[in-house]
Coordinates of N, CA and C and ligand atoms in Angstrom, one line a residue:
M1 N -21.1 7.4 5.6 CA -19.0 6.8 5.7 C -18.9 4.9 6.9
T2 N -18.6 4.3 6.1 CA -18.1 3.2 6.9 C -17.1 2.6 7.1
L3 N -16.4 2.5 8.5 CA -14.6 2.2 8.4 C -15.3 0.5 8.2
L4 N -14.0 0.3 7.1 CA -13.8 -1.0 6.8 C -13.1 -2.0 7.8
K5 N -13.6 -3.4 7.3 CA -12.4 -4.3 7.9 C -11.2 -4.7 7.7
I6 N -10.1 -4.2 8.1 CA -9.0 -4.6 7.3 C -8.6 -6.7 7.8
V7 N -7.6 -6.7 6.6 CA -8.1 -8.6 6.0 C -6.6 -8.7 6.5
K8 N -6.5 -9.8 7.7 CA -4.9 -10.0 8.2 C -4.7 -11.4 7.4
W9 N -3.0 -10.8 6.8 CA -2.1 -12.8 6.1 C -2.7 -13.7 7.7
P10 N -2.8 -15.1 6.9 CA -2.7 -15.5 5.6 C -4.4 -15.6 5.0
A11 N -5.2 -14.6 5.0 CA -6.5 -14.7 4.4 C -6.1 -14.9 3.1
K12 N -6.5 -15.8 2.3 CA -7.1 -16.3 1.4 C -7.2 -15.3 -0.2
V13 N -7.9 -14.1 0.6 CA -8.2 -13.2 -0.5 C -6.8 -12.1 -0.9
L14 N -5.8 -12.5 0.1 CA -4.6 -10.8 0.2 C -4.1 -12.2 -1.1
E15 N -4.1 -13.4 -1.9 CA -3.4 -14.1 -2.4 C -4.3 -14.7 -3.7
T16 N -5.7 -13.7 -3.8 CA -6.6 -14.3 -5.2 C -6.5 -12.8 -5.8
P17 N -6.3 -12.8 -7.2 CA -6.6 -11.6 -8.2 C -7.6 -11.0 -8.5
A18 N -7.5 -9.6 -8.3 CA -8.9 -9.2 -8.4 C -9.4 -8.9 -9.8
S19 N -10.9 -8.9 -9.9 CA -11.2 -8.4 -11.4 C -11.3 -7.4 -11.7
K20 N -11.6 -7.6 -12.8 CA -11.1 -5.5 -13.8 C -12.9 -5.2 -12.9
V21 N -12.9 -3.8 -12.9 CA -14.6 -3.1 -12.5 C -14.5 -2.7 -13.5
T22 N -16.2 -3.1 -13.8 CA -16.9 -2.8 -15.6 C -18.2 -1.7 -14.7
V23 N -18.0 -1.9 -13.5 CA -19.6 -0.9 -13.5 C -18.9 0.3 -12.7
F24 N -19.2 1.6 -12.9 CA -19.1 3.0 -12.4 C -20.1 3.6 -11.6
D25 N -20.6 3.1 -10.7 CA -21.9 3.7 -10.3 C -21.8 4.3 -8.7
E26 N -22.5 4.6 -8.4 CA -23.2 5.3 -7.2 C -21.9 4.4 -6.1
N27 N -22.4 3.2 -6.0 CA -21.5 2.7 -5.2 C -20.2 2.3 -4.5
L28 N -19.7 2.4 -6.2 CA -18.1 2.7 -6.1 C -17.7 3.7 -5.8
K29 N -18.6 4.8 -5.7 CA -17.9 6.3 -5.4 C -18.5 5.5 -3.2
I30 N -18.8 5.2 -2.8 CA -19.2 5.1 -1.4 C -17.9 4.4 -1.4
F31 N -17.6 3.2 -1.7 CA -17.0 2.4 -1.8 C -15.6 2.2 -2.2
T32 N -14.9 3.7 -2.9 CA -13.6 4.1 -2.5 C -13.5 5.2 -1.6
T33 N -14.4 5.8 -1.4 CA -15.2 7.1 -0.2 C -14.1 5.7 1.2
D34 N -15.1 4.9 1.2 CA -14.9 4.1 2.5 C -13.1 3.6 2.8
M35 N -12.7 2.9 1.9 CA -11.7 2.6 1.7 C -10.1 4.0 2.0
H36 N -10.7 4.7 1.2 CA -9.8 5.8 2.0 C -9.8 6.9 3.1
E37 N -11.3 6.5 3.9 CA -11.2 6.7 5.5 C -11.0 5.6 6.6
T38 N -11.3 4.6 5.9 CA -10.3 3.3 6.5 C -8.9 3.3 6.8
M39 N -8.3 3.9 5.7 CA -7.1 4.0 4.4 C -6.1 5.2 6.2
A40 N -7.1 6.3 6.2 CA -6.3 7.0 7.1 C -6.8 6.8 8.4
A41 N -8.0 6.2 9.0 CA -8.4 5.7 10.1 C -7.3 4.8 10.7
S42 N -6.8 4.1 9.7 CA -5.7 3.3 10.2 C -4.1 3.2 9.9
G43 N -3.9 4.2 9.8 CA -2.5 5.3 9.7 C -1.4 4.4 8.2
G44 N -2.1 3.7 7.3 CA -1.7 3.7 6.3 C -1.8 4.5 5.2
V45 N -0.9 4.6 4.1 CA -0.6 5.5 3.2 C -1.0 4.9 1.6
G46 N -1.7 3.7 1.3 CA -2.3 2.8 0.7 C -2.8 1.8 1.0
L47 N -4.1 1.5 0.5 CA -5.0 0.1 0.6 C -5.0 -0.7 -1.0
A48 N -5.5 -1.3 -0.9 CA -5.7 -2.5 -2.3 C -7.3 -2.7 -1.3
A49 N -8.3 -3.2 -2.5 CA -9.8 -3.8 -2.4 C -9.4 -4.8 -1.6
N50 N -8.5 -6.0 -2.3 CA -8.6 -7.3 -1.5 C -8.1 -7.3 0.3
Q51 N -7.4 -6.1 0.7 CA -7.4 -5.5 2.0 C -8.5 -5.7 3.1
V52 N -9.8 -5.6 1.7 CA -11.0 -5.2 2.7 C -11.9 -6.0 2.5
N53 N -11.5 -7.8 1.8 CA -12.5 -8.4 1.3 C -13.0 -8.1 0.1
D54 N -12.9 -7.4 -0.2 CA -13.3 -7.2 -2.1 C -12.2 -7.2 -3.1
L55 N -12.6 -7.8 -4.0 CA -12.3 -9.0 -5.2 C -12.2 -7.4 -6.6
R56 N -12.6 -6.3 -6.7 CA -12.4 -5.4 -7.7 C -11.0 -4.8 -7.2
R57 N -10.5 -4.7 -9.0 CA -8.8 -4.0 -8.7 C -9.1 -2.8 -8.8
I58 N -9.0 -2.1 -7.3 CA -8.9 -0.6 -6.8 C -8.0 -0.5 -5.9
I59 N -7.1 0.9 -6.1 CA -6.5 0.9 -4.9 C -6.5 2.6 -4.8
T60 N -6.3 2.9 -3.3 CA -6.1 4.1 -2.9 C -4.7 4.7 -2.1
I61 N -4.5 6.0 -2.5 CA -3.5 5.7 -2.1 C -3.3 7.1 -1.3
C62 N -2.8 8.0 -0.4 CA -2.5 9.1 0.1 C -1.3 9.6 1.6
I63 N -0.1 10.2 1.2 CA 1.0 10.0 1.4 C 1.4 11.1 2.2
P64 N 0.9 11.3 3.5 CA 0.4 12.6 4.4 C 2.3 13.7 3.9
W65 N 2.3 14.7 3.3 CA 4.3 15.4 4.3 C 4.2 16.0 4.9
F66 N 4.8 15.8 5.6 CA 5.9 15.8 7.1 C 7.0 17.0 7.0
E67 N 6.9 18.4 7.5 CA 7.9 18.8 7.3 C 9.5 18.4 7.7
P68 N 10.6 17.9 7.2 CA 11.6 17.5 8.2 C 11.8 18.3 9.5
K69 N 12.3 17.5 10.3 CA 12.9 18.1 11.6 C 14.3 18.3 11.7
V70 N 14.4 19.5 11.8 CA 15.8 19.7 11.6 C 16.4 20.0 13.1
N71 N 17.6 19.6 13.7 CA 17.9 19.6 15.0 C 19.7 20.3 15.2
D72 N 18.8 21.4 15.5 CA 20.4 22.5 15.5 C 21.2 22.1 16.1
E73 N 20.9 21.1 17.6 CA 22.2 20.6 18.0 C 23.2 19.8 17.2
D74 N 22.4 18.7 16.2 CA 23.0 17.8 16.1 C 22.8 17.9 14.1
P75 N 23.5 18.8 13.7 CA 23.5 18.7 11.7 C 23.5 17.6 11.5
A76 N 23.9 16.8 11.5 CA 24.1 15.5 10.9 C 22.7 15.2 10.6
S77 N 21.8 15.0 12.3 CA 20.3 14.4 12.5 C 19.8 14.5 11.4
D78 N 19.4 15.6 10.9 CA 18.5 16.2 9.8 C 18.6 15.7 8.2
T79 N 19.8 14.7 7.7 CA 20.1 14.8 6.8 C 20.3 13.3 6.8
E80 N 20.2 12.4 7.7 CA 19.7 11.0 8.1 C 18.2 10.9 8.3
Q81 N 17.5 12.1 8.6 CA 16.2 11.2 8.3 C 15.2 11.5 7.9
E82 N 14.3 10.0 7.8 CA 13.9 9.7 7.2 C 12.2 11.4 6.9
G83 N 12.3 11.1 5.6 CA 11.2 12.5 5.3 C 12.0 13.9 5.0
S84 N 13.2 13.5 4.5 CA 13.9 15.0 4.4 C 13.8 15.3 3.0
E85 N 13.5 14.4 2.2 CA 13.0 14.6 0.8 C 12.2 15.7 0.7
K86 N 12.2 16.3 -0.7 CA 11.3 17.5 -0.7 C 9.9 17.4 -1.1
K87 N 8.6 18.1 -0.8 CA 7.7 17.8 -0.8 C 6.9 18.0 -2.2
E88 N 6.9 16.8 -2.7 CA 6.0 16.4 -4.4 C 4.8 16.6 -4.2
W89 N 4.8 17.1 -5.8 CA 2.7 17.0 -6.2 C 1.8 16.1 -5.6
W90 N 2.7 14.9 -5.3 CA 1.5 13.7 -4.7 C 1.7 13.6 -3.4
H91 N 2.3 14.4 -2.9 CA 2.0 14.7 -1.7 C 0.7 14.8 -0.6
D92 N -0.4 14.5 0.2 CA -1.4 15.1 0.6 C -2.5 15.0 -0.5
K93 N -2.4 14.2 -1.8 CA -3.6 13.7 -1.9 C -4.1 12.4 -2.5
R94 N -5.4 12.4 -2.2 CA -6.4 11.6 -2.4 C -6.1 11.1 -3.9
F95 N -5.7 9.9 -3.6 CA -5.4 9.2 -4.9 C -6.4 8.1 -5.3
T96 N -7.1 7.4 -6.1 CA -7.9 6.8 -6.4 C -7.9 6.0 -7.8
F97 N -7.4 4.1 -7.9 CA -7.0 3.6 -8.9 C -7.8 3.1 -9.0
V98 N -8.7 2.9 -10.3 CA -9.2 1.9 -10.6 C -8.6 1.1 -12.0
N99 N -8.6 -0.3 -12.2 CA -8.4 -0.8 -12.7 C -6.1 -0.1 -13.3
P100 N -6.0 0.1 -12.6 CA -4.0 -0.2 -12.6 C -3.7 -0.8 -13.3
T101 N -2.8 0.0 -14.7 CA -1.5 -1.2 -14.6 C -0.4 -0.1 -15.1
I102 N 0.8 -1.0 -14.4 CA 1.7 -0.2 -14.9 C 2.5 -0.6 -16.5
V103 N 2.6 0.6 -16.8 CA 2.7 0.4 -18.1 C 4.6 1.0 -18.9
K104 N 5.1 1.4 -17.9 CA 6.4 1.3 -18.1 C 7.3 1.9 -16.4
T105 N 8.5 1.2 -16.5 CA 9.4 1.4 -15.2 C 10.6 1.4 -15.3
E106 N 11.7 2.3 -14.5 CA 12.8 2.4 -14.4 C 13.5 2.7 -12.9
G107 N 14.9 1.9 -13.5 CA 15.5 2.2 -12.7 C 15.7 0.7 -11.5
R108 N 16.2 1.3 -10.1 CA 15.9 0.0 -9.2 C 15.8 1.0 -8.0
C109 N 15.6 0.1 -7.0 CA 15.8 1.3 -5.3 C 15.1 0.1 -4.0
R110 N 15.6 -0.1 -2.8 CA 15.0 -0.5 -2.2 C 14.9 0.8 -1.1
G111 N 13.7 -0.3 -0.3 CA 12.8 0.9 0.9 C 12.5 -0.2 2.1
Q112 N 12.2 0.5 3.1 CA 11.6 -0.3 4.1 C 9.6 -0.4 3.7
E113 N 9.4 -1.1 3.7 CA 8.0 -1.7 4.1 C 6.8 -2.0 4.7
G114 N 5.7 -1.6 4.8 CA 5.0 -2.5 5.7 C 3.6 -2.5 5.3
C115 N 2.6 -2.7 5.9 CA 1.9 -3.7 4.8 C 1.2 -3.5 6.3
L116 N -0.7 -2.8 6.0 CA -1.9 -2.8 7.0 C -2.4 -4.4 7.5
S117 N -2.1 -5.4 6.3 CA -2.3 -6.8 6.7 C -1.0 -7.5 7.4
F118 N -0.2 -6.8 7.6 CA 1.2 -7.5 8.3 C 1.3 -6.8 9.1
P119 N 0.3 -6.3 10.1 CA 0.6 -5.9 11.6 C 2.4 -5.5 12.4
G120 N 3.2 -5.0 12.2 CA 4.5 -4.3 13.2 C 5.5 -5.6 12.2
T121 N 5.0 -6.1 10.7 CA 6.1 -6.0 10.5 C 6.6 -5.4 9.2
Y122 N 8.3 -5.2 9.3 CA 8.5 -3.9 8.6 C 9.8 -4.8 7.5
E123 N 9.8 -4.7 6.2 CA 11.3 -5.0 5.5 C 11.7 -4.7 4.4
M124 N 12.9 -4.6 4.1 CA 13.5 -3.8 3.3 C 13.0 -4.7 1.6
I125 N 12.8 -3.9 1.2 CA 12.0 -4.7 -0.4 C 12.8 -3.8 -1.4
E126 N 13.0 -4.4 -2.5 CA 13.5 -3.9 -4.0 C 12.2 -3.9 -5.3
R127 N 12.2 -2.8 -5.5 CA 11.4 -2.1 -6.3 C 11.9 -1.0 -7.3
F128 N 11.2 -1.0 -8.6 CA 11.3 0.3 -9.7 C 11.5 0.6 -8.8
L129 N 12.4 1.8 -9.3 CA 12.5 3.2 -8.8 C 11.3 4.2 -9.7
T130 N 11.1 4.7 -10.6 CA 9.6 5.1 -10.9 C 9.2 3.8 -12.1
C131 N 7.5 4.3 -11.3 CA 7.0 3.7 -13.3 C 5.6 4.7 -13.2
D132 N 5.2 4.2 -14.4 CA 4.1 4.7 -15.0 C 2.8 4.3 -15.1
V133 N 1.7 4.4 -14.1 CA 0.2 3.5 -14.1 C -0.6 4.2 -15.3
K134 N -1.3 3.5 -15.7 CA -2.1 4.3 -16.4 C -3.7 3.4 -15.6
A135 N -4.7 4.3 -15.4 CA -6.5 3.6 -14.7 C -6.9 4.7 -14.9
Q136 N -8.3 4.0 -14.3 CA -9.4 5.0 -14.5 C -9.5 5.3 -13.1
D137 N -10.3 7.2 -13.2 CA -11.2 7.3 -12.0 C -12.1 6.6 -11.3
E138 N -12.4 7.0 -10.7 CA -14.2 6.6 -10.1 C -15.2 6.6 -10.5
M139 N -14.8 7.6 -11.9 CA -16.2 7.9 -12.2 C -15.9 6.9 -13.9
G140 N -14.2 6.2 -14.2 CA -14.7 5.6 -15.1 C -13.7 6.6 -16.1
S141 N -13.5 7.3 -15.6 CA -11.9 8.5 -16.6 C -11.5 7.7 -16.4
P142 N -10.1 7.6 -18.1 CA -9.1 7.1 -17.9 C -7.9 8.5 -17.8
F143 N -6.9 8.2 -17.0 CA -5.9 8.9 -16.6 C -4.2 7.9 -17.0
E144 N -2.8 9.2 -16.6 CA -2.0 8.6 -16.5 C -1.2 9.5 -15.7
I145 N -0.7 8.9 -14.8 CA 0.5 9.3 -14.3 C 2.0 8.7 -14.1
H146 N 2.8 9.6 -14.1 CA 4.9 9.0 -13.7 C 5.0 9.5 -12.6
A147 N 5.0 8.2 -12.0 CA 5.1 7.9 -10.0 C 6.7 7.8 -10.0
T148 N 6.9 8.6 -8.4 CA 8.8 8.5 -8.3 C 8.8 8.5 -6.6
G149 N 9.7 8.2 -6.5 CA 9.9 8.5 -4.5 C 8.8 7.2 -3.9
L150 N 8.3 7.5 -2.6 CA 7.5 6.9 -1.9 C 6.2 6.7 -3.3
F151 N 5.5 7.3 -3.8 CA 4.6 7.9 -4.2 C 4.7 6.4 -5.4
A152 N 6.0 5.9 -6.2 CA 6.1 4.9 -7.1 C 6.2 3.1 -5.7
I153 N 7.0 3.4 -5.1 CA 6.8 2.2 -4.3 C 5.4 1.9 -3.7
C154 N 4.6 2.9 -3.6 CA 3.6 2.8 -2.7 C 2.8 2.0 -4.3
L155 N 2.8 2.4 -5.4 CA 1.6 1.8 -6.2 C 2.3 0.5 -6.7
Q156 N 3.8 -0.2 -6.5 CA 3.6 -0.9 -6.8 C 3.5 -2.0 -5.6
H157 N 3.3 -2.0 -4.1 CA 2.9 -2.3 -3.2 C 1.5 -2.6 -3.3
E158 N 0.9 -1.9 -3.7 CA -1.0 -1.9 -4.1 C -1.2 -2.8 -5.6
I159 N -0.6 -2.1 -6.2 CA -0.2 -2.9 -7.5 C -0.6 -4.7 -8.0
D160 N 0.4 -5.1 -7.1 CA 1.2 -6.5 -6.5 C -0.8 -7.0 -5.9
H161 N -0.6 -6.4 -4.6 CA -2.1 -6.6 -3.9 C -3.5 -7.1 -5.0
I162 N -3.6 -6.4 -5.8 CA -4.6 -6.7 -6.4 C -4.4 -7.5 -7.7
N163 N -3.3 -7.6 -7.8 CA -2.9 -8.8 -8.7 C -2.4 -10.6 -7.8
G164 N -3.0 -10.5 -6.5 CA -3.2 -11.1 -5.4 C -1.3 -11.6 -4.7
V165 N -0.4 -10.7 -4.9 CA 0.6 -10.8 -4.3 C 0.9 -9.8 -3.0
V166 N 1.9 -10.4 -2.3 CA 1.6 -9.5 -1.2 C 3.4 -10.0 -0.9
F167 N 3.6 -9.1 0.0 CA 5.3 -8.5 0.0 C 6.3 -9.3 0.4
L168 N 5.2 -10.8 0.9 CA 6.8 -11.6 1.7 C 7.5 -12.3 -0.3
K169 N 6.5 -12.3 -1.4 CA 7.4 -12.6 -2.1 C 8.3 -11.8 -2.7
H170 N 8.4 -10.7 -2.6 CA 9.6 -9.9 -3.0 C 10.7 -10.1 -1.3
M171 N 10.4 -11.2 -0.4 CA 11.9 -11.1 0.2 C 12.5 -12.2 -0.3
S172 N 13.9 -13.0 0.6 CA 14.4 -13.6 0.8 C 13.5 -15.3 1.2
R173 N 13.6 -16.7 0.9 CA 12.8 -17.4 1.0 C 13.5 -17.7 2.8
L174 N 14.2 -17.2 3.4 CA 14.5 -17.7 4.6 C 13.5 -16.3 5.3
K175 N 13.7 -15.2 5.1 CA 12.9 -13.9 5.7 C 11.3 -14.1 5.4
A176 N 11.1 -14.6 4.5 CA 9.1 -14.7 4.6 C 8.7 -16.2 5.0
G177 N 10.3 -17.1 5.1 CA 9.6 -17.9 6.7 C 9.6 -17.6 7.5
L178 N 10.4 -17.0 8.4 CA 10.7 -16.3 9.5 C 9.6 -15.6 9.9
I179 N 8.7 -14.8 8.7 CA 7.8 -14.0 9.0 C 6.6 -14.7 9.5
K180 N 6.1 -15.7 8.3 CA 5.2 -16.5 8.7 C 4.9 -17.8 9.5
R181 N 6.2 -17.8 10.5 CA 6.5 -18.8 11.4 C 5.8 -17.2 12.4
K182 N 6.6 -16.1 12.6 CA 6.1 -15.3 13.6 C 4.7 -14.7 13.8
L183 N 3.6 -14.5 12.2 CA 2.6 -14.0 12.2 C 1.8 -15.5 12.4
A184 N 2.2 -16.9 12.4 CA 1.1 -18.5 13.0 C 1.0 -17.8 14.5
R185 N 2.5 -18.0 15.0 CA 2.4 -18.0 16.7 C 2.1 -16.7 17.1
Q186 N 1.7 -15.5 16.5 CA 0.3 -14.6 16.8 C -0.3 -15.0 16.8
K187 N -0.7 -15.7 15.6 CA -2.4 -15.6 15.1 C -3.0 -16.4 16.0
E188 N -2.1 -17.8 17.2 CA -2.8 -19.2 17.8 C -2.8 -18.0 19.3
F189 N -1.9 -17.4 19.1 CA -2.1 -16.3 20.4 C -3.0 -15.7 20.6
D190 N -3.5 -14.9 19.1 CA -4.5 -14.1 19.3 C -6.2 -14.6 19.7
E191 N -6.4 -15.7 18.7 CA -7.3 -16.8 19.0 C -7.4 -17.9 20.1
G192 N -6.3 -18.1 21.1 CA -6.2 -18.4 22.5 C -6.8 -17.3 23.3
D193 N -6.8 -16.2 22.8 CA -7.0 -14.2 23.4 C -8.8 -14.5 23.6
L194 N -9.6 -15.4 22.4 CA -10.8 -14.5 22.1 C -11.3 -15.6 22.7
E195 N -10.7 -17.2 23.4 CA -11.7 -18.1 24.1 C -12.1 -18.0 25.4
L196 N -11.1 -16.3 26.3 CA -11.3 -16.4 27.5 C -12.7 -15.7 27.7
Ligands
ZN1 ZN1 -0.1 -3.9 2.0

């Protein structure tokens, strides 16, 4: 198992559409396992191959389930906390989607998203509430799933990645501009650091 290096924006690979996978071999299985390991080690719930500098249409997802914390002294707190939703079938499962496409969507929702390629950046993003996705597993067998909640949001975020779309595209121009400037400053700082 190998931990892969996660590419940070503004790397070009993040805005390049990935290509359809046609070869389902041992190498693909090793690569998807490495993607899962890299995602888990980075604390991410989803990862697209572009983010590890590979332009194949592959995404991995694993959303851990956390028991909602109940605070007895403050009964209002448990309803306000994130993660107070119920455990769904997709929690704690390792999903690998090869050549995924969204075939149906319903509703709209807004939620806070982060991205491993934009460390420290979290923004409210509008997405479809549910989505049906067709894909192949790492052996090439086709399957289709109906995704809801965080799973649906994560799928849309990762499928955007393999289409060469980063979450800045879903923000207002003003907000995206602010983030771009912040990251450019950070990059200068990081590069300056390396020269020391
Ligand atoms: Zn991302």
